[in-house]
């Protein structure tokens, strides 16, 4: 416990009822959670298997597991239930599937699979409409709104269409023995509400709950937590109302507001000492967030010294902004002999990254872009995954269609259409329909032959996949479907090489995971939809500048931060300027400021290029809210008089130095 401050120690030792820890940015919340877990197990007699810590991302769960591993023995740490909400939901559903009418080997559909079903039931192929419908249905599910209730809630054309599609979408998922990501939390809530004896079993299994980033919970997650903690209410919720920035995806700050009402014995402990940022940075952050209505009053403070002045630069346009930021970054790194990974460029929206990427590439500066395309979204990975999904659940129709037609093996669209019609009439999956006598009478023998050959192949591999180690089965599967040849037939050589390298990376990773955990291919496939392979791309080991949206940067910290494009219409976003939404935008600015440890540079443009024309811009209201003390303004009307030590002259010197270095 050495090195902990008094409120941290109090939060760790408090066990007399429900506890809310209000943890300001950089106040050591992960340390409090991990130390409390160790305290529960080592000093309070809790069995490790009865303690659960719930996080929002795989990365956070992994970090927590690693930290716990340093406090407890490996065997004890491995028994703890540290997982994301979704992973916990999967564990509950696999075990209790029967009570909800599912097989334990149900499929987890990704966003693309779900979009396919919604497109089919809503009779649309327009991508924009599909995304909108998916988002509406997802928000309803997260708010525990049933398809029946949704019909009465629809207030516009899109919502009416979504409500119409919702019921068929749910029925189709159930017919496929599949769930979507929202179901991983929604279905356990339904399960516990309908079956109190099952809820009781899980309450006894998970006797103490710790919840990270509590302010990001939605209505559904809140209900799940209430049902899991039961009357004992033995939990510690850790969160920060000033960092609630996910309202747009269903997170509900009301969950924080209603805790004291729903749990009258709730204890609240505030962590206000910040171990990350300088005094000047925290002062600016406190000034900004002070304009929001407060749920709980708290003010961050730091004893890390005054720190450097914050700079606010007005740039002529976004091209000038990108060049100035990259030059300043290079100059700073050169002067301080720093590393590229010490720097982050943060922005409100993904499209803002382009100009910065271009200038970073021009200067051969390595960078990582967060929120890039997921490894699992690559076509070649989805191809291989469709086979694995089919092995795990032969009722998975979308996986069946993709695997049966990739690579091409003589199973045409006409055959699949007849098969789909027949399967629909018989209420069975496509895979099962293919073996039925009734279907055989509807197609020609030449159509039947490749289809049966494919299904029998799946049966043979499935038999092995549930018994043999993954590293024995996977290479045989790839060889049998001759996927490498298929890629080289389809693509130019360089593209084929890249795509085949991705497949090899994926299979090597699966093989090594199977070997390390002693898992079969079926075991691995069941957890595949929940694994984010991009975690390793954001590894701290890569010396590269981090480009990231403010949303994706939450929870992270960097020595030097550039907050760019801080203008009215961008931050706050033009669609979020009404009073209800402006507070969340302000919290987003607060999150951006508090990512910085040593230096913070903010920039905005006097005009911004949109399509082919320039549109005039205004600095964000949040810049004025930071106050003027401790801030140096350059460019624009608030600019300080030019100072050769920090102005353009210095940049020119640095440019010359860098040019000399390149030669």
XYZ file of C-alpha atoms in Angstrom:
663
model
C 0.000 0.000 0.000
C 3.049 2.277 0.119
C 2.848 5.275 -2.184
C -0.953 5.438 -2.059
C -2.686 8.625 -0.926
C -5.364 8.670 1.827
C -8.488 8.577 -0.445
C -6.945 5.727 -2.501
C -6.301 3.715 0.679
C -9.826 4.405 1.937
C -11.322 3.208 -1.396
C -9.295 -0.013 -1.232
C -10.285 -0.850 2.359
C -13.964 0.117 2.211
C -16.189 -3.008 2.249
C -19.233 -1.916 4.257
C -21.545 -1.619 1.244
C -21.746 -0.195 -2.261
C -18.946 2.239 -3.134
C -18.577 4.863 -5.852
C -15.011 6.033 -6.490
C -15.015 9.303 -8.436
C -11.613 9.073 -10.084
C -10.455 12.215 -11.900
C -8.217 11.928 -14.972
C -4.771 10.525 -14.100
C -5.700 9.893 -10.455
C -4.524 6.261 -10.347
C -7.870 4.447 -10.671
C -6.434 1.247 -12.193
C -4.029 1.012 -9.277
C -6.946 1.334 -6.827
C -8.909 -1.427 -8.600
C -5.955 -3.855 -8.787
C -4.864 -3.199 -5.177
C -8.451 -3.678 -3.999
C -8.659 -7.047 -5.778
C -5.416 -8.116 -4.057
C -6.783 -6.881 -0.706
C -10.065 -8.836 -1.148
C -8.178 -12.073 -1.890
C -5.196 -11.775 0.467
C -6.744 -10.051 3.494
C -10.518 -10.530 3.346
C -10.798 -14.235 2.538
C -12.506 -13.888 -0.858
C -11.886 -16.768 -3.241
C -10.321 -15.380 -6.455
C -12.999 -17.087 -8.596
C -15.661 -15.079 -6.693
C -14.144 -11.675 -7.560
C -14.976 -10.059 -10.911
C -13.568 -6.887 -12.473
C -15.433 -5.552 -15.505
C -13.877 -3.211 -18.066
C -14.949 -1.762 -21.431
C -12.055 -2.845 -23.647
C -9.884 -5.916 -24.096
C -6.877 -3.648 -23.673
C -8.031 -2.416 -20.243
C -8.791 -6.001 -19.135
C -5.355 -7.142 -20.293
C -3.601 -4.282 -18.480
C -5.522 -5.082 -15.293
C -4.652 -8.782 -15.564
C -0.954 -7.909 -16.012
C -0.938 -5.582 -13.009
C -2.726 -8.136 -10.827
C -0.154 -10.722 -11.944
C 2.504 -8.641 -10.171
C 0.531 -8.564 -6.902
C -0.731 -12.156 -6.705
C 0.647 -15.530 -7.752
C -0.134 -16.609 -11.327
C -2.422 -19.461 -10.252
C -4.483 -17.092 -8.063
C -4.552 -14.301 -10.667
C -5.748 -16.735 -13.366
C -8.810 -17.640 -11.276
C -10.047 -14.028 -11.114
C -12.859 -13.043 -13.471
C -11.326 -10.033 -15.268
C -13.115 -9.331 -18.519
C -15.087 -6.902 -20.647
C -18.877 -6.650 -20.294
C -19.220 -8.572 -23.565
C -16.870 -11.407 -22.533
C -18.741 -11.814 -19.247
C -22.016 -11.892 -21.199
C -20.666 -14.639 -23.465
C -19.593 -16.704 -20.450
C -23.064 -16.413 -18.895
C -24.864 -17.208 -22.179
C -22.694 -20.226 -23.077
C -23.459 -21.756 -19.697
C -27.156 -20.855 -19.596
C -27.954 -21.032 -23.342
C -30.576 -23.760 -22.880
C -32.776 -21.578 -20.644
C -33.084 -19.059 -23.512
C -33.561 -21.643 -26.266
C -30.018 -21.454 -27.684
C -27.340 -24.079 -28.221
C -24.125 -23.450 -26.244
C -22.359 -23.168 -29.604
C -24.420 -20.201 -30.869
C -22.662 -17.778 -33.260
C -21.733 -14.191 -32.534
C -22.464 -12.086 -35.620
C -20.314 -9.092 -36.390
C -21.532 -5.756 -37.674
C -21.316 -6.783 -41.351
C -23.351 -9.985 -40.794
C -26.004 -7.999 -38.936
C -26.105 -5.325 -41.636
C -26.737 -8.106 -44.173
C -29.776 -9.333 -42.217
C -31.141 -5.813 -41.638
C -30.666 -5.023 -45.342
C -32.590 -8.167 -46.255
C -35.521 -7.613 -43.860
C -35.690 -3.839 -44.546
C -35.241 -4.426 -48.306
C -32.450 -1.873 -48.716
C -28.845 -1.995 -49.917
C -28.073 1.687 -49.289
C -25.077 1.730 -46.925
C -26.013 5.024 -45.265
C -29.573 3.834 -44.554
C -28.254 0.488 -43.261
C -25.818 2.171 -40.856
C -28.619 4.427 -39.611
C -31.042 1.505 -39.090
C -28.342 -0.538 -37.345
C -27.567 2.348 -35.008
C -31.262 2.909 -34.126
C -31.828 -0.810 -33.411
C -28.604 -0.991 -31.376
C -29.646 2.015 -29.259
C -33.056 0.439 -28.627
C -31.452 -2.828 -27.556
C -29.053 -0.994 -25.234
C -31.994 0.852 -23.692
C -33.845 -2.505 -23.239
C -36.601 -1.480 -25.694
C -38.401 -4.526 -27.179
C -39.368 -4.721 -30.889
C -43.029 -4.322 -29.847
C -42.295 -1.182 -27.792
C -40.136 0.246 -30.589
C -43.181 0.508 -32.874
C -44.791 3.016 -30.493
C -41.537 4.954 -30.017
C -40.801 5.656 -33.690
C -41.003 9.408 -34.352
C -39.675 9.668 -37.925
C -39.405 7.741 -41.183
C -36.072 6.059 -40.341
C -37.266 4.974 -36.897
C -40.502 3.604 -38.377
C -38.469 1.549 -40.872
C -36.117 0.400 -38.084
C -39.079 -0.631 -35.899
C -40.531 -2.597 -38.797
C -37.206 -4.394 -39.400
C -36.447 -4.964 -35.690
C -38.882 -7.859 -35.130
C -37.828 -9.788 -38.272
C -34.165 -9.092 -37.482
C -34.525 -10.648 -34.012
C -36.416 -13.652 -35.395
C -33.780 -14.209 -38.108
C -30.930 -14.069 -35.573
C -32.726 -16.624 -33.378
C -33.353 -18.886 -36.399
C -29.619 -18.780 -37.187
C -28.848 -19.610 -33.531
C -26.894 -16.351 -33.478
C -26.628 -13.214 -31.354
C -25.274 -9.734 -32.055
C -22.945 -7.745 -29.764
C -25.801 -5.962 -28.003
C -27.399 -9.328 -27.162
C -24.298 -10.340 -25.215
C -25.473 -7.946 -22.497
C -29.211 -7.755 -23.242
C -29.852 -11.524 -23.171
C -28.213 -12.099 -19.735
C -30.506 -9.320 -18.393
C -33.586 -11.117 -19.834
C -32.236 -14.426 -18.511
C -31.797 -13.145 -14.927
C -35.191 -11.386 -14.964
C -37.034 -14.513 -16.169
C -35.053 -17.023 -14.100
C -34.375 -15.695 -10.562
C -32.740 -19.025 -9.636
C -30.103 -18.519 -12.371
C -29.551 -14.916 -11.211
C -29.093 -16.258 -7.678
C -26.497 -18.777 -8.896
C -24.420 -16.039 -10.582
C -24.744 -13.683 -7.598
C -23.239 -16.423 -5.442
C -20.496 -17.061 -7.970
C -19.508 -13.396 -8.413
C -19.551 -12.228 -4.808
C -17.684 -8.951 -5.317
C -17.848 -6.777 -8.444
C -15.501 -3.974 -9.480
C -16.586 -1.895 -12.468
C -14.191 0.353 -14.374
C -15.292 3.452 -16.401
C -18.715 3.289 -14.751
C -19.820 6.570 -16.411
C -19.782 4.769 -19.790
C -22.440 2.185 -18.865
C -25.743 2.145 -20.762
C -29.182 1.202 -19.412
C -28.636 -2.454 -20.271
C -25.226 -2.707 -18.587
C -26.602 -0.943 -15.512
C -29.404 -3.531 -15.231
C -26.926 -6.380 -15.643
C -24.791 -4.990 -12.803
C -27.844 -4.561 -10.553
C -28.963 -8.133 -11.265
C -25.458 -9.495 -10.641
C -24.914 -7.660 -7.340
C -28.393 -8.460 -5.969
C -29.439 -7.432 -2.462
C -25.884 -7.726 -1.120
C -24.779 -4.822 -3.357
C -21.128 -5.701 -2.806
C -19.539 -3.583 -5.509
C -17.070 -0.801 -6.238
C -17.941 1.392 -9.225
C -15.071 3.557 -10.464
C -15.845 6.420 -12.819
C -15.633 10.110 -13.629
C -18.683 12.173 -14.558
C -16.319 14.683 -16.246
C -15.197 12.025 -18.746
C -18.641 10.792 -19.853
C -18.203 11.152 -23.645
C -20.141 8.217 -25.080
C -23.744 9.457 -24.909
C -23.981 9.096 -28.701
C -23.617 5.338 -28.407
C -26.084 4.867 -25.572
C -23.930 5.513 -22.464
C -26.143 7.170 -19.873
C -24.732 9.581 -17.277
C -28.052 9.114 -15.413
C -26.578 5.805 -14.189
C -24.162 7.863 -12.059
C -26.905 10.272 -10.937
C -29.255 7.544 -9.742
C -26.688 5.467 -7.810
C -27.147 7.423 -4.531
C -30.949 7.114 -4.851
C -31.035 3.415 -5.754
C -28.369 2.534 -3.179
C -29.068 4.803 -0.166
C -26.078 3.368 1.744
C -23.695 4.292 -1.121
C -20.335 5.668 -0.009
C -18.649 8.220 -2.346
C -14.861 8.689 -2.327
C -13.171 11.264 -4.591
C -9.704 10.843 -6.096
C -8.580 14.378 -6.968
C -4.788 14.155 -6.946
C -3.541 13.848 -10.525
C -0.278 11.959 -11.126
C -0.040 12.763 -14.837
C -0.159 16.440 -15.746
C 1.501 19.722 -14.792
C -0.340 22.361 -12.739
C -0.905 24.609 -15.793
C -2.544 21.806 -17.802
C -4.842 20.882 -14.902
C -5.793 24.515 -14.315
C -6.919 24.840 -17.953
C -8.856 21.538 -17.680
C -10.567 22.601 -14.432
C -11.489 25.995 -15.964
C -13.146 24.333 -18.975
C -15.073 21.644 -17.079
C -16.153 24.228 -14.488
C -18.647 25.524 -17.099
C -20.625 22.243 -16.870
C -23.314 21.558 -14.305
C -21.739 19.371 -11.636
C -23.018 15.963 -10.532
C -20.333 15.720 -7.868
C -18.007 18.589 -7.078
C -14.308 17.805 -7.517
C -11.177 19.629 -8.609
C -8.004 18.000 -9.885
C -4.673 19.087 -8.408
C -1.083 18.050 -8.945
C 2.284 18.429 -7.234
C 4.221 17.774 -10.460
C 5.285 21.404 -10.839
C 3.999 24.370 -12.805
C 5.082 23.042 -16.205
C 5.441 24.781 -19.555
C 2.981 27.334 -20.927
C 0.139 25.993 -23.058
C 0.266 27.358 -26.608
C -2.801 28.254 -28.663
C -2.032 28.875 -32.355
C -4.336 30.416 -34.951
C -3.386 29.048 -38.385
C -4.313 30.478 -41.782
C -5.903 27.187 -42.950
C -5.786 23.423 -42.357
C -2.840 22.912 -44.720
C -0.782 25.458 -42.748
C -1.977 23.897 -39.471
C -0.805 20.405 -40.496
C 2.608 21.681 -41.591
C 3.074 23.839 -38.461
C 2.152 20.969 -36.097
C 4.521 18.507 -37.799
C 7.376 21.066 -37.851
C 6.814 21.934 -34.192
C 6.756 18.225 -33.316
C 10.017 17.593 -35.202
C 11.672 20.620 -33.633
C 10.596 19.604 -30.129
C 11.821 16.042 -30.582
C 15.134 17.252 -32.025
C 15.669 19.743 -29.184
C 14.747 17.377 -26.358
C 16.123 14.163 -27.924
C 12.692 12.596 -27.377
C 10.977 9.630 -29.031
C 8.153 9.773 -31.571
C 5.857 7.792 -29.260
C 5.993 10.699 -26.760
C 3.778 12.726 -29.152
C 0.069 12.505 -29.960
C -2.025 14.491 -32.445
C -5.658 14.390 -31.297
C -8.756 15.531 -33.209
C -12.559 15.379 -33.000
C -13.266 13.475 -36.264
C -11.394 10.860 -38.303
C -11.404 12.939 -41.527
C -9.116 15.517 -39.848
C -6.207 13.048 -39.848
C -5.515 13.140 -43.611
C -3.471 16.347 -43.808
C -1.361 15.361 -40.795
C -0.710 11.897 -42.229
C 0.524 13.457 -45.469
C 2.986 15.794 -43.733
C 4.203 13.018 -41.408
C 4.853 10.791 -44.445
C 6.622 13.646 -46.265
C 9.054 13.923 -43.347
C 9.364 10.106 -43.002
C 7.919 10.228 -39.472
C 6.444 6.878 -38.320
C 2.870 7.119 -37.032
C 0.034 4.889 -35.804
C -3.554 5.691 -36.657
C -6.070 4.529 -34.082
C -9.504 3.454 -35.199
C -8.104 2.113 -38.493
C -9.646 -0.881 -40.242
C -9.812 -3.864 -37.931
C -7.789 -6.927 -38.867
C -11.011 -8.947 -38.733
C -12.641 -6.674 -41.331
C -10.177 -7.684 -44.047
C -11.886 -9.823 -46.716
C -9.325 -12.655 -46.516
C -9.713 -12.936 -42.715
C -13.512 -12.956 -43.034
C -13.189 -15.727 -45.651
C -11.197 -17.997 -43.321
C -13.333 -17.035 -40.315
C -16.491 -18.084 -42.201
C -15.140 -21.668 -42.282
C -14.315 -21.556 -38.581
C -17.759 -20.176 -37.723
C -19.411 -22.939 -39.727
C -17.350 -25.569 -37.898
C -18.512 -24.147 -34.569
C -22.176 -23.794 -35.596
C -23.491 -25.392 -38.787
C -26.716 -23.324 -38.406
C -24.722 -20.141 -39.166
C -26.226 -19.417 -42.610
C -24.178 -16.301 -43.533
C -20.983 -18.252 -42.756
C -22.287 -21.189 -44.838
C -22.914 -18.985 -47.900
C -19.495 -17.309 -47.698
C -17.567 -20.552 -47.137
C -19.489 -22.456 -49.841
C -18.680 -19.824 -52.468
C -15.115 -18.805 -51.478
C -13.097 -20.141 -53.230
C -15.541 -20.951 -56.053
C -16.339 -24.668 -56.176
C -19.236 -24.936 -58.610
C -21.976 -23.973 -56.132
C -23.873 -21.246 -57.978
C -26.331 -18.560 -56.901
C -29.271 -20.494 -58.412
C -28.480 -23.576 -56.279
C -28.209 -21.442 -53.126
C -31.489 -19.704 -53.919
C -33.367 -23.028 -54.134
C -31.576 -24.220 -50.992
C -32.555 -21.019 -49.133
C -36.190 -21.361 -50.188
C -36.326 -25.009 -49.138
C -34.583 -24.321 -45.792
C -37.058 -21.501 -45.095
C -40.060 -23.783 -45.718
C -38.602 -26.520 -43.495
C -37.312 -24.107 -40.780
C -33.858 -25.658 -40.863
C -30.405 -24.257 -41.627
C -28.929 -24.294 -45.154
C -26.371 -26.892 -44.046
C -29.039 -29.326 -42.800
C -31.313 -28.644 -45.774
C -28.530 -29.742 -48.169
C -28.713 -33.320 -46.823
C -32.495 -33.674 -47.028
C -34.129 -35.856 -49.663
C -36.793 -33.207 -50.360
C -34.153 -30.714 -51.462
C -32.386 -33.265 -53.704
C -35.587 -33.537 -55.794
C -35.533 -29.794 -56.522
C -32.086 -29.543 -58.153
C -30.079 -31.305 -60.854
C -27.513 -33.966 -59.826
C -24.729 -31.730 -61.230
C -25.853 -28.961 -58.802
C -26.120 -31.403 -55.936
C -22.672 -32.951 -56.283
C -20.419 -29.949 -55.378
C -22.827 -28.935 -52.591
C -22.724 -32.350 -50.895
C -18.989 -32.582 -51.396
C -18.595 -29.250 -49.538
C -20.953 -30.265 -46.686
C -19.228 -33.637 -46.222
C -15.863 -31.858 -46.131
C -17.182 -29.555 -43.364
C -18.411 -32.613 -41.423
C -14.990 -34.293 -41.657
C -13.096 -31.181 -40.555
C -15.663 -30.482 -37.816
C -15.082 -33.944 -36.353
C -11.343 -33.201 -36.118
C -11.748 -29.563 -35.043
C -13.494 -30.488 -31.799
C -10.912 -33.140 -30.859
C -7.476 -32.291 -32.246
C -5.221 -29.311 -31.436
C -5.807 -26.269 -33.650
C -2.273 -26.347 -35.077
C -2.964 -29.769 -36.617
C -6.334 -28.960 -38.181
C -5.870 -25.418 -39.484
C -3.065 -26.058 -42.039
C -5.052 -29.024 -43.428
C -8.138 -26.833 -43.813
C -6.214 -24.143 -45.756
C -4.565 -26.785 -47.947
C -7.869 -28.514 -48.684
C -9.594 -25.323 -49.861
C -6.408 -24.219 -51.696
C -6.892 -20.650 -50.518
C -3.413 -19.442 -51.494
C -3.935 -20.424 -55.162
C -7.357 -18.762 -55.076
C -5.779 -15.462 -53.933
C -3.117 -15.515 -56.657
C -5.803 -16.287 -59.272
C -7.946 -13.388 -58.052
C -5.408 -10.626 -57.431
C -2.261 -9.021 -58.776
C 0.843 -10.655 -57.315
C 1.657 -7.956 -54.748
C -1.900 -7.767 -53.420
C -2.106 -11.579 -53.269
C 1.181 -11.679 -51.319
C -0.102 -9.135 -48.782
C -3.423 -10.905 -48.348
C -1.794 -14.335 -48.008
C 0.648 -12.862 -45.436
C -2.411 -11.678 -43.428
C -3.889 -15.186 -43.564
C -0.550 -16.654 -42.385
C -0.336 -14.125 -39.546
C -3.897 -14.979 -38.514
C -3.358 -18.765 -38.614
C 0.002 -18.530 -36.798
C -1.663 -16.458 -34.109
C -4.518 -18.988 -33.786
C -2.051 -21.888 -33.692
C 0.092 -20.323 -30.990
C -3.000 -19.337 -28.957
C -4.316 -22.895 -29.291
C -0.983 -24.302 -28.180
C -0.598 -21.905 -25.239
C -4.145 -22.415 -23.912
C -4.485 -26.079 -24.956
C -7.544 -25.260 -27.060
C -9.077 -26.945 -30.080
C -10.087 -25.005 -33.177
C -13.739 -25.071 -32.047
C -12.803 -23.571 -28.646
C -10.848 -20.769 -30.342
C -13.598 -20.031 -32.844
C -16.143 -19.481 -30.098
C -14.146 -16.598 -28.658
C -12.874 -15.182 -31.954
C -15.518 -12.504 -32.433
C -14.512 -10.945 -29.122
C -10.785 -10.744 -29.734
C -9.340 -7.531 -31.071
C -6.078 -8.331 -32.795
C -5.353 -4.649 -33.244
C -4.471 -4.403 -29.550
C -0.922 -5.299 -30.490
C -0.759 -2.596 -33.159
C -1.167 0.067 -30.494
C 1.629 -1.467 -28.493
C 3.777 0.971 -26.545
C 6.838 -0.701 -28.075
C 6.320 1.005 -31.443
C 8.185 4.313 -31.651
C 5.617 6.256 -33.646
C 3.512 9.400 -33.318
C -0.045 8.512 -32.285
C -2.862 9.982 -34.399
C -6.185 9.489 -32.698
C -9.704 10.790 -32.242
C -10.435 12.211 -28.800
C -12.878 9.371 -28.151
C -10.232 6.724 -28.868
C -7.613 8.554 -26.755
C -9.606 8.344 -23.499
C -7.670 6.433 -20.871
C -4.321 7.099 -22.587
C -1.584 9.632 -21.816
C 1.265 11.247 -23.768
C 4.153 13.512 -22.809
C 3.309 16.006 -25.558
C -0.160 16.539 -27.005
C -1.321 18.533 -30.048
C -5.077 19.224 -29.953
C -5.918 20.257 -33.511
C -8.910 21.804 -35.300
C -10.360 23.223 -32.069
C -13.011 25.311 -33.821
C -16.716 26.002 -33.537
C -18.512 23.401 -35.660
C -15.773 20.790 -35.061
C -15.421 20.897 -31.239
C -18.151 21.518 -30.276
C -19.496 19.607 -33.267
C -22.025 21.562 -35.351
C -24.715 18.963 -34.540
C -24.035 19.158 -30.792
C -24.463 22.824 -29.939
C -27.833 22.519 -28.198
C -27.570 22.750 -24.373
C -28.199 19.004 -23.838
C -25.243 17.975 -26.035
C -22.802 20.834 -25.449
C -21.849 19.456 -22.016
C -20.654 16.196 -23.575
C -18.601 18.149 -26.135
C -17.039 20.122 -23.271
C -16.162 16.855 -21.523
C -14.488 15.770 -24.769
C -12.297 18.904 -24.654
C -11.518 18.121 -21.002
C -10.487 14.581 -21.948
C -8.217 15.997 -24.685
C -6.490 18.471 -22.341
C -5.938 15.853 -19.607
C -4.153 13.415 -21.964
C -1.089 15.723 -21.811
C 1.651 15.185 -19.241
C 4.241 17.892 -20.008
C 3.212 20.100 -22.949
C -0.063 20.973 -24.631
C -0.360 22.714 -28.018
C -3.794 23.735 -29.277
C -4.439 24.939 -32.827
C -7.389 26.230 -34.845
C -7.802 27.525 -38.403
C -9.089 30.908 -39.535
C -10.504 29.200 -42.630
C -10.862 25.528 -43.479
C -10.829 23.922 -46.905
C -14.015 21.968 -47.580
C -14.254 20.324 -51.000
C -12.761 23.012 -53.266
C -13.533 26.147 -51.310
C -12.424 27.758 -48.083
C -14.976 28.285 -45.319
C -14.240 30.855 -42.553
C -13.825 29.370 -39.032
C -14.022 30.659 -35.460
C -11.981 29.405 -32.489
C -13.913 27.019 -30.243
C -15.648 28.588 -27.230
C -13.680 26.056 -25.140
C -10.419 27.921 -25.873
C -11.773 31.065 -24.179
C -13.053 28.907 -21.288
C -9.483 27.757 -20.555
C -8.676 31.314 -19.379
C -5.740 33.424 -20.544
C -3.342 32.896 -17.666
C -0.514 30.408 -18.408
C -1.441 30.344 -22.104
C 0.601 31.787 -24.962
C -1.418 32.777 -28.057
C 0.233 32.930 -31.485
C -1.426 34.141 -34.700
C -4.934 35.639 -34.596
C -6.107 38.635 -32.549
C -5.099 37.225 -29.130
C -1.505 36.650 -30.252
C 1.344 37.748 -28.005
C 3.968 40.038 -29.596
C 6.458 38.005 -31.649
C 9.272 36.526 -29.628
C 12.260 35.370 -31.637
C 13.070 32.562 -29.200
C 9.732 30.867 -29.777
C 8.457 32.364 -33.016
C 9.087 31.719 -36.691
C 12.809 32.478 -36.407
C 13.204 29.439 -34.167
C 11.279 27.252 -36.592
C 13.479 28.449 -39.458
C 16.584 27.494 -37.462
C 15.104 24.070 -36.748
C 14.183 23.592 -40.430
C 17.763 24.350 -41.407
C 19.072 21.947 -38.768
C 16.713 19.202 -39.893
C 17.568 19.767 -43.546
C 21.249 19.447 -42.605
C 20.465 16.233 -40.717
C 18.713 14.672 -43.723
C 21.705 15.410 -45.937
